[in-house]
Amino acid sequence: MSYSPKTWIKGNFKSIEKITKLTWKFVIELENTFNYKAGQFVNIKVNGVTRSYSIASYDSGKNTFELLIVKLEGGALTTMLFGSIKEGDELEAKGPYGHFLLPEKIENDLFFICTGTGLAPFRSMLDLIIQQNLSHQKIYLIFGTRTKDDLLCYDEINKMKKSVDGLNYVPVLSREEWDGATGYVHKHYKQIIESNKLKDPIFYLCGWRDMIIESRNNLKDMGYDTKKIVCEIYD
Ligand SMILES: Cc1cc2nc3c(=O)[nH]c(=O)nc-3n(C[C@H](O)[C@H](O)[C@H](O)COP(=O)(O)OP(=O)(O)OC[C@H]3O[C@@H](n4cnc5c(N)ncnc54)[C@H](O)[C@@H]3O)c2cc1C
């Protein structure tokens, strides 16, 4: 069956897995195969409520993909997703959308800067790099969250370091002391930029508005061209 980004495709929640208290992984199964690029997002409609979600896996050409969704208190769709919705329930999906994409050939160092479920498109990009053994330069993944319990996909990304040469994973906790990085993401990408010789880096920023605006301004102040700063804002 053919589809376009204008067509709603029927599907269901194939599985729902609690990966942290407030962030769950939803595996979506569609009636037909779905093609997309790593970093793109889909619109999901459940009981008449439509919201956008970054695809968190790279399964293009198959009929399933994964989403990482955080519960927002009082939110229309997430209240359903973290309440009444169960495996097998129906949904509709439309897409893919978005220009939050890797370059055709990865010849620059890449900075993936995110907070919370802003990790999702980077998980898809890393999945693609591993599956297709894509040649690349250094990749810095700076992921901010509150506490150790909120560290999404921590073991999984540490494991990816074995397959992705030059992947530097910097999880940063803002509300708990631990033996890793603490505070906000900003001081950590600044530190990396100041202490490494970088290869014409491209910055990818994903998550909620405040973090993205602050990061973008900081990078501009550090002299980087906004053409090399790609943003995906979760409004
Ligand atoms: C391109 C894109 C990709 C995205 N990808 C992801 C992703 O991968 N993962 C993810 O978790 N999210 C993602 N989002 C965010 C997602 O689309 C939704 O915005 C989010 O899930 C909240 O939807 P909701 O219906 O639960 O909340 P909404 O009902 O839209 O409410 C949003 C916020 O407003 C508050 N609110 C709502 N009504 C009121 C009211 N009457 N008074 C006061 N406050 C109120 C809610 O408490 C909530 O905090 C993405 C967004 C975009 C644009």
mmCIF file of C-alpha atoms and ligand atoms in Angstrom:
data_model
loop_
_atom_site.group_PDB
_atom_site.id
_atom_site.type_symbol
_atom_site.label_atom_id
_atom_site.label_comp_id
_atom_site.label_asym_id
_atom_site.label_seq_id
_atom_site.Cartn_x
_atom_site.Cartn_y
_atom_site.Cartn_z
ATOM 1 C CA MET A 1 0.000 0.000 0.000
ATOM 2 C CA SER A 2 1.399 3.430 -0.884
ATOM 3 C CA TYR A 3 1.422 6.398 1.477
ATOM 4 C CA SER A 4 2.635 9.976 1.601
ATOM 5 C CA PRO A 5 3.288 12.408 4.439
ATOM 6 C CA LYS A 6 -0.303 13.580 3.814
ATOM 7 C CA THR A 7 -1.904 10.198 4.473
ATOM 8 C CA TRP A 8 -2.808 8.835 7.898
ATOM 9 C CA ILE A 9 -1.635 5.233 8.266
ATOM 10 C CA LYS A 10 -3.404 2.910 10.672
ATOM 11 C CA GLY A 11 -1.352 1.191 13.316
ATOM 12 C CA ASN A 12 -1.194 0.059 16.909
ATOM 13 C CA PHE A 13 0.968 0.157 20.020
ATOM 14 C CA LYS A 14 2.938 -3.063 19.545
ATOM 15 C CA SER A 15 4.668 -2.768 22.905
ATOM 16 C CA ILE A 16 5.004 -0.310 25.764
ATOM 17 C CA GLU A 17 8.069 -0.436 27.979
ATOM 18 C CA LYS A 18 8.723 1.676 31.040
ATOM 19 C CA ILE A 19 12.377 2.705 30.703
ATOM 20 C CA THR A 20 12.375 5.330 33.439
ATOM 21 C CA LYS A 21 9.565 6.401 35.763
ATOM 22 C CA LEU A 22 8.447 9.210 33.444
ATOM 23 C CA THR A 23 9.772 8.094 30.059
ATOM 24 C CA TRP A 24 8.461 5.076 28.257
ATOM 25 C CA LYS A 25 9.364 3.410 24.991
ATOM 26 C CA PHE A 26 6.432 2.873 22.639
ATOM 27 C CA VAL A 27 6.954 0.502 19.711
ATOM 28 C CA ILE A 28 4.591 1.505 16.918
ATOM 29 C CA GLU A 29 3.428 -1.040 14.368
ATOM 30 C CA LEU A 30 1.879 0.230 11.134
ATOM 31 C CA GLU A 31 -0.258 -1.478 8.520
ATOM 32 C CA ASN A 32 2.394 -0.943 5.887
ATOM 33 C CA THR A 33 6.104 -0.284 5.638
ATOM 34 C CA PHE A 34 7.353 3.178 6.482
ATOM 35 C CA ASN A 35 10.372 4.990 5.018
ATOM 36 C CA TYR A 36 12.109 7.814 6.819
ATOM 37 C CA LYS A 37 15.519 9.313 7.509
ATOM 38 C CA ALA A 38 17.262 9.151 10.883
ATOM 39 C CA GLY A 39 16.349 12.318 12.823
ATOM 40 C CA GLN A 40 12.859 12.746 11.346
ATOM 41 C CA PHE A 41 9.596 12.811 13.285
ATOM 42 C CA VAL A 42 6.040 11.510 12.857
ATOM 43 C CA ASN A 43 2.636 12.756 13.874
ATOM 44 C CA ILE A 44 0.702 10.312 16.016
ATOM 45 C CA LYS A 45 -3.063 10.541 16.471
ATOM 46 C CA VAL A 46 -4.798 8.757 19.340
ATOM 47 C CA ASN A 47 -8.495 9.259 20.103
ATOM 48 C CA GLY A 48 -8.493 12.442 18.031
ATOM 49 C CA VAL A 49 -5.395 14.005 19.702
ATOM 50 C CA THR A 50 -2.379 14.563 17.419
ATOM 51 C CA ARG A 51 1.196 15.237 18.580
ATOM 52 C CA SER A 52 4.663 15.024 16.997
ATOM 53 C CA TYR A 53 7.363 12.562 18.097
ATOM 54 C CA SER A 54 10.934 12.038 16.902
ATOM 55 C CA ILE A 55 11.541 8.514 15.711
ATOM 56 C CA ALA A 56 13.972 6.996 18.201
ATOM 57 C CA SER A 57 15.122 3.981 16.183
ATOM 58 C CA TYR A 58 16.306 3.364 12.660
ATOM 59 C CA ASP A 59 13.940 0.836 11.113
ATOM 60 C CA SER A 60 13.214 2.614 7.830
ATOM 61 C CA GLY A 61 11.598 0.287 5.301
ATOM 62 C CA LYS A 62 10.008 -1.862 8.022
ATOM 63 C CA ASN A 63 6.561 -1.446 9.574
ATOM 64 C CA THR A 64 7.683 -0.747 13.140
ATOM 65 C CA PHE A 65 9.611 2.043 14.848
ATOM 66 C CA GLU A 66 10.238 3.236 18.386
ATOM 67 C CA LEU A 67 9.308 6.430 20.217
ATOM 68 C CA LEU A 68 10.642 7.716 23.543
ATOM 69 C CA ILE A 69 7.938 9.760 25.233
ATOM 70 C CA VAL A 70 8.006 11.636 28.528
ATOM 71 C CA LYS A 71 4.882 12.111 30.610
ATOM 72 C CA LEU A 72 3.823 15.751 30.965
ATOM 73 C CA GLU A 73 1.517 16.431 33.892
ATOM 74 C CA GLY A 74 -1.859 17.496 32.514
ATOM 75 C CA GLY A 75 -0.832 16.900 28.873
ATOM 76 C CA ALA A 76 -3.691 15.745 26.628
ATOM 77 C CA LEU A 77 -1.934 12.924 24.781
ATOM 78 C CA THR A 78 0.642 11.847 27.343
ATOM 79 C CA THR A 79 -2.066 11.490 30.007
ATOM 80 C CA MET A 80 -3.652 8.895 27.707
ATOM 81 C CA LEU A 81 -0.343 7.252 26.801
ATOM 82 C CA PHE A 82 0.658 6.872 30.451
ATOM 83 C CA GLY A 83 -2.886 6.022 31.563
ATOM 84 C CA SER A 84 -5.516 4.188 29.580
ATOM 85 C CA ILE A 85 -3.510 3.175 26.480
ATOM 86 C CA LYS A 86 -2.380 -0.441 26.384
ATOM 87 C CA GLU A 87 -0.535 -2.715 23.973
ATOM 88 C CA GLY A 88 -2.603 -3.451 20.863
ATOM 89 C CA ASP A 89 -4.586 -0.193 21.035
ATOM 90 C CA GLU A 90 -5.077 1.602 17.746
ATOM 91 C CA LEU A 91 -3.458 4.816 16.522
ATOM 92 C CA GLU A 92 -2.797 6.614 13.285
ATOM 93 C CA ALA A 93 0.556 7.940 12.082
ATOM 94 C CA LYS A 94 1.493 10.463 9.440
ATOM 95 C CA GLY A 95 4.905 11.502 8.150
ATOM 96 C CA PRO A 96 7.820 11.478 8.051
ATOM 97 C CA TYR A 97 8.664 15.122 8.561
ATOM 98 C CA GLY A 98 11.652 17.278 9.387
ATOM 99 C CA HIS A 99 15.075 18.423 8.320
ATOM 100 C CA PHE A 100 16.985 17.370 11.433
ATOM 101 C CA LEU A 101 19.243 15.178 9.342
ATOM 102 C CA LEU A 102 22.813 13.973 9.163
ATOM 103 C CA PRO A 103 24.893 15.223 6.247
ATOM 104 C CA GLU A 104 24.993 12.862 3.225
ATOM 105 C CA LYS A 105 28.668 12.223 3.996
ATOM 106 C CA ILE A 106 29.819 12.705 7.590
ATOM 107 C CA GLU A 107 33.031 14.682 7.162
ATOM 108 C CA ASN A 108 32.600 17.000 10.174
ATOM 109 C CA ASP A 109 32.762 16.338 13.893
ATOM 110 C CA LEU A 110 29.216 16.135 15.220
ATOM 111 C CA PHE A 111 27.845 17.502 18.476
ATOM 112 C CA PHE A 112 24.551 15.988 19.591
ATOM 113 C CA ILE A 113 23.283 18.172 22.460
ATOM 114 C CA CYS A 114 20.008 17.223 24.113
ATOM 115 C CA THR A 115 17.970 16.991 27.270
ATOM 116 C CA GLY A 116 15.361 14.377 28.189
ATOM 117 C CA THR A 117 13.574 12.747 25.267
ATOM 118 C CA GLY A 118 15.550 15.041 22.958
ATOM 119 C CA LEU A 119 17.816 12.001 22.903
ATOM 120 C CA ALA A 120 15.358 10.258 20.543
ATOM 121 C CA PRO A 121 16.579 11.457 17.112
ATOM 122 C CA PHE A 122 20.213 10.884 18.127
ATOM 123 C CA ARG A 123 19.429 7.293 19.076
ATOM 124 C CA SER A 124 18.047 6.882 15.550
ATOM 125 C CA MET A 125 21.129 8.505 13.970
ATOM 126 C CA LEU A 126 23.512 6.333 15.989
ATOM 127 C CA ASP A 127 21.432 3.278 15.124
ATOM 128 C CA LEU A 128 21.780 4.186 11.423
ATOM 129 C CA ILE A 129 25.550 4.742 11.725
ATOM 130 C CA ILE A 130 25.927 1.322 13.348
ATOM 131 C CA GLN A 131 23.601 -0.574 10.992
ATOM 132 C CA GLN A 132 25.170 0.903 7.853
ATOM 133 C CA ASN A 133 28.674 1.134 9.271
ATOM 134 C CA LEU A 134 28.793 4.767 8.092
ATOM 135 C CA SER A 135 32.140 6.449 8.022
ATOM 136 C CA HIS A 136 32.190 9.436 10.364
ATOM 137 C CA GLN A 137 34.396 11.734 12.443
ATOM 138 C CA LYS A 138 34.181 12.320 16.201
ATOM 139 C CA ILE A 139 30.700 12.370 17.710
ATOM 140 C CA TYR A 140 30.014 14.082 21.037
ATOM 141 C CA LEU A 141 26.695 13.170 22.634
ATOM 142 C CA ILE A 142 25.958 15.500 25.538
ATOM 143 C CA PHE A 143 22.781 14.436 27.280
ATOM 144 C CA GLY A 144 21.317 16.389 30.174
ATOM 145 C CA THR A 145 18.834 15.054 32.677
ATOM 146 C CA ARG A 146 18.018 15.435 36.355
ATOM 147 C CA THR A 147 19.018 12.288 38.248
ATOM 148 C CA LYS A 148 20.548 8.868 37.664
ATOM 149 C CA ASP A 149 17.049 7.407 37.529
ATOM 150 C CA ASP A 150 16.285 9.655 34.535
ATOM 151 C CA LEU A 151 19.267 8.469 32.478
ATOM 152 C CA LEU A 152 17.537 7.185 29.351
ATOM 153 C CA CYS A 153 19.203 4.341 27.473
ATOM 154 C CA TYR A 154 22.378 4.707 29.559
ATOM 155 C CA ASP A 155 23.645 1.134 29.184
ATOM 156 C CA GLU A 156 22.587 1.024 25.567
ATOM 157 C CA ILE A 157 24.586 4.130 24.632
ATOM 158 C CA ASN A 158 27.601 2.980 26.573
ATOM 159 C CA LYS A 159 27.383 -0.230 24.537
ATOM 160 C CA MET A 160 27.144 1.788 21.303
ATOM 161 C CA LYS A 161 30.566 3.254 22.097
ATOM 162 C CA LYS A 162 32.016 -0.150 21.165
ATOM 163 C CA SER A 163 30.494 0.048 17.664
ATOM 164 C CA VAL A 164 30.785 3.791 17.008
ATOM 165 C CA ASP A 165 34.428 4.727 16.875
ATOM 166 C CA GLY A 166 35.093 8.157 18.419
ATOM 167 C CA LEU A 167 31.730 8.398 20.176
ATOM 168 C CA ASN A 168 32.122 10.534 23.303
ATOM 169 C CA TYR A 169 29.079 10.129 25.526
ATOM 170 C CA VAL A 170 28.710 12.773 28.261
ATOM 171 C CA PRO A 171 25.619 12.240 30.433
ATOM 172 C CA VAL A 172 25.097 15.268 32.681
ATOM 173 C CA LEU A 173 22.987 15.307 35.863
ATOM 174 C CA SER A 174 21.520 18.590 37.079
ATOM 175 C CA ARG A 175 19.977 17.419 40.378
ATOM 176 C CA GLU A 176 22.213 14.667 41.691
ATOM 177 C CA GLU A 177 25.891 14.295 42.491
ATOM 178 C CA TRP A 178 27.616 11.270 40.930
ATOM 179 C CA ASP A 179 30.986 10.353 39.533
ATOM 180 C CA GLY A 180 30.031 11.734 36.098
ATOM 181 C CA ALA A 181 29.345 15.234 34.786
ATOM 182 C CA THR A 182 27.001 17.522 36.729
ATOM 183 C CA GLY A 183 25.197 20.832 36.240
ATOM 184 C CA TYR A 184 23.783 21.828 32.871
ATOM 185 C CA VAL A 185 24.875 20.703 29.438
ATOM 186 C CA HIS A 186 26.270 24.137 28.508
ATOM 187 C CA LYS A 187 29.503 24.059 30.495
ATOM 188 C CA HIS A 188 30.278 20.590 29.135
ATOM 189 C CA TYR A 189 30.049 21.328 25.402
ATOM 190 C CA LYS A 190 31.944 24.588 26.012
ATOM 191 C CA GLN A 191 34.682 22.639 27.776
ATOM 192 C CA ILE A 192 34.942 20.109 24.938
ATOM 193 C CA ILE A 193 35.050 22.866 22.310
ATOM 194 C CA GLU A 194 37.747 24.753 24.210
ATOM 195 C CA SER A 195 39.971 21.762 24.884
ATOM 196 C CA ASN A 196 39.818 19.845 21.573
ATOM 197 C CA LYS A 197 40.910 20.534 18.030
ATOM 198 C CA LEU A 198 37.619 20.035 16.202
ATOM 199 C CA LYS A 199 36.953 19.255 12.572
ATOM 200 C CA ASP A 200 34.495 21.966 11.379
ATOM 201 C CA PRO A 201 31.791 20.781 13.807
ATOM 202 C CA ILE A 202 28.059 20.616 13.102
ATOM 203 C CA PHE A 203 25.874 21.114 16.180
ATOM 204 C CA TYR A 204 22.531 19.353 16.529
ATOM 205 C CA LEU A 205 20.330 20.610 19.381
ATOM 206 C CA CYS A 206 17.183 18.774 20.415
ATOM 207 C CA GLY A 207 14.717 19.120 23.273
ATOM 208 C CA TRP A 208 12.701 21.814 24.987
ATOM 209 C CA ARG A 209 12.947 25.442 23.887
ATOM 210 C CA ASP A 210 15.008 27.034 26.708
ATOM 211 C CA MET A 211 17.963 24.664 26.424
ATOM 212 C CA ILE A 212 18.039 25.049 22.655
ATOM 213 C CA ILE A 213 17.880 28.839 22.645
ATOM 214 C CA GLU A 214 20.621 29.087 25.278
ATOM 215 C CA SER A 215 22.865 26.588 23.465
ATOM 216 C CA ARG A 216 22.340 28.274 20.116
ATOM 217 C CA ASN A 217 23.211 31.683 21.586
ATOM 218 C CA ASN A 218 26.295 30.297 23.325
ATOM 219 C CA LEU A 219 27.530 28.659 20.126
ATOM 220 C CA LYS A 220 26.911 31.842 18.143
ATOM 221 C CA ASP A 221 28.850 33.810 20.783
ATOM 222 C CA MET A 222 31.690 31.306 20.416
ATOM 223 C CA GLY A 223 31.851 32.239 16.740
ATOM 224 C CA TYR A 224 29.987 29.348 15.098
ATOM 225 C CA ASP A 225 27.894 30.005 12.009
ATOM 226 C CA THR A 226 24.176 29.369 12.564
ATOM 227 C CA LYS A 227 24.193 27.311 9.333
ATOM 228 C CA LYS A 228 26.157 24.734 11.345
ATOM 229 C CA ILE A 229 23.649 24.737 14.239
ATOM 230 C CA VAL A 230 20.629 22.543 13.513
ATOM 231 C CA CYS A 231 17.707 22.695 15.954
ATOM 232 C CA GLU A 232 14.680 20.514 16.719
ATOM 233 C CA ILE A 233 12.472 22.193 19.318
ATOM 234 C CA TYR A 234 9.877 20.156 21.258
ATOM 235 C CA ASP A 235 7.242 22.836 21.812
HETATM 236 C C1 LIG B 1 9.143 17.939 16.148
HETATM 237 C C2 LIG B 1 8.749 17.477 17.543
HETATM 238 C C3 LIG B 1 9.214 16.266 18.016
HETATM 239 C C4 LIG B 1 8.869 15.854 19.297
HETATM 240 N N1 LIG B 1 9.372 14.671 19.761
HETATM 241 C C5 LIG B 1 9.106 14.283 21.012
HETATM 242 C C6 LIG B 1 9.674 13.060 21.530
HETATM 243 O O1 LIG B 1 10.392 12.332 20.833
HETATM 244 N N2 LIG B 1 9.358 12.711 22.796
HETATM 245 C C7 LIG B 1 8.553 13.489 23.595
HETATM 246 O O2 LIG B 1 8.326 13.107 24.749
HETATM 247 N N3 LIG B 1 7.999 14.641 23.132
HETATM 248 C C8 LIG B 1 8.248 15.036 21.867
HETATM 249 N N4 LIG B 1 7.662 16.186 21.383
HETATM 250 C C9 LIG B 1 6.646 16.885 22.215
HETATM 251 C C10 LIG B 1 5.251 16.290 21.912
HETATM 252 O O3 LIG B 1 4.862 16.598 20.579
HETATM 253 C C11 LIG B 1 4.150 16.821 22.817
HETATM 254 O O4 LIG B 1 4.207 18.228 22.833
HETATM 255 C C12 LIG B 1 4.256 16.301 24.241
HETATM 256 O O5 LIG B 1 4.215 14.876 24.271
HETATM 257 C C13 LIG B 1 3.094 16.844 25.104
HETATM 258 O O6 LIG B 1 1.862 16.472 24.556
HETATM 259 P P1 LIG B 1 0.570 16.405 25.472
HETATM 260 O O7 LIG B 1 -0.609 16.300 24.562
HETATM 261 O O8 LIG B 1 0.703 15.359 26.521
HETATM 262 O O9 LIG B 1 0.592 17.801 26.197
HETATM 263 P P2 LIG B 1 -0.275 19.112 25.834
HETATM 264 O O10 LIG B 1 -1.700 18.900 26.122
HETATM 265 O O11 LIG B 1 0.101 19.539 24.461
HETATM 266 O O12 LIG B 1 0.294 20.092 26.906
HETATM 267 C C14 LIG B 1 1.651 20.548 26.873
HETATM 268 C C15 LIG B 1 1.997 21.161 28.219
HETATM 269 O O13 LIG B 1 1.098 22.177 28.534
HETATM 270 C C16 LIG B 1 0.498 21.926 29.789
HETATM 271 N N5 LIG B 1 -0.935 22.252 29.729
HETATM 272 C C17 LIG B 1 -1.846 21.698 28.898
HETATM 273 N N6 LIG B 1 -3.054 22.237 29.141
HETATM 274 C C18 LIG B 1 -2.875 23.162 30.116
HETATM 275 C C19 LIG B 1 -3.717 24.052 30.777
HETATM 276 N N7 LIG B 1 -5.005 24.134 30.508
HETATM 277 N N8 LIG B 1 -3.176 24.855 31.733
HETATM 278 C C20 LIG B 1 -1.871 24.801 32.017
HETATM 279 N N9 LIG B 1 -1.010 23.967 31.427
HETATM 280 C C21 LIG B 1 -1.517 23.165 30.488
HETATM 281 C C22 LIG B 1 0.640 20.452 30.047
HETATM 282 O O14 LIG B 1 0.694 20.192 31.421
HETATM 283 C C23 LIG B 1 1.903 20.150 29.365
HETATM 284 O O15 LIG B 1 2.966 20.371 30.236
HETATM 285 C C24 LIG B 1 8.016 16.636 20.109
HETATM 286 C C25 LIG B 1 7.524 17.856 19.606
HETATM 287 C C26 LIG B 1 7.897 18.281 18.359
HETATM 288 C C27 LIG B 1 7.364 19.595 17.851
#
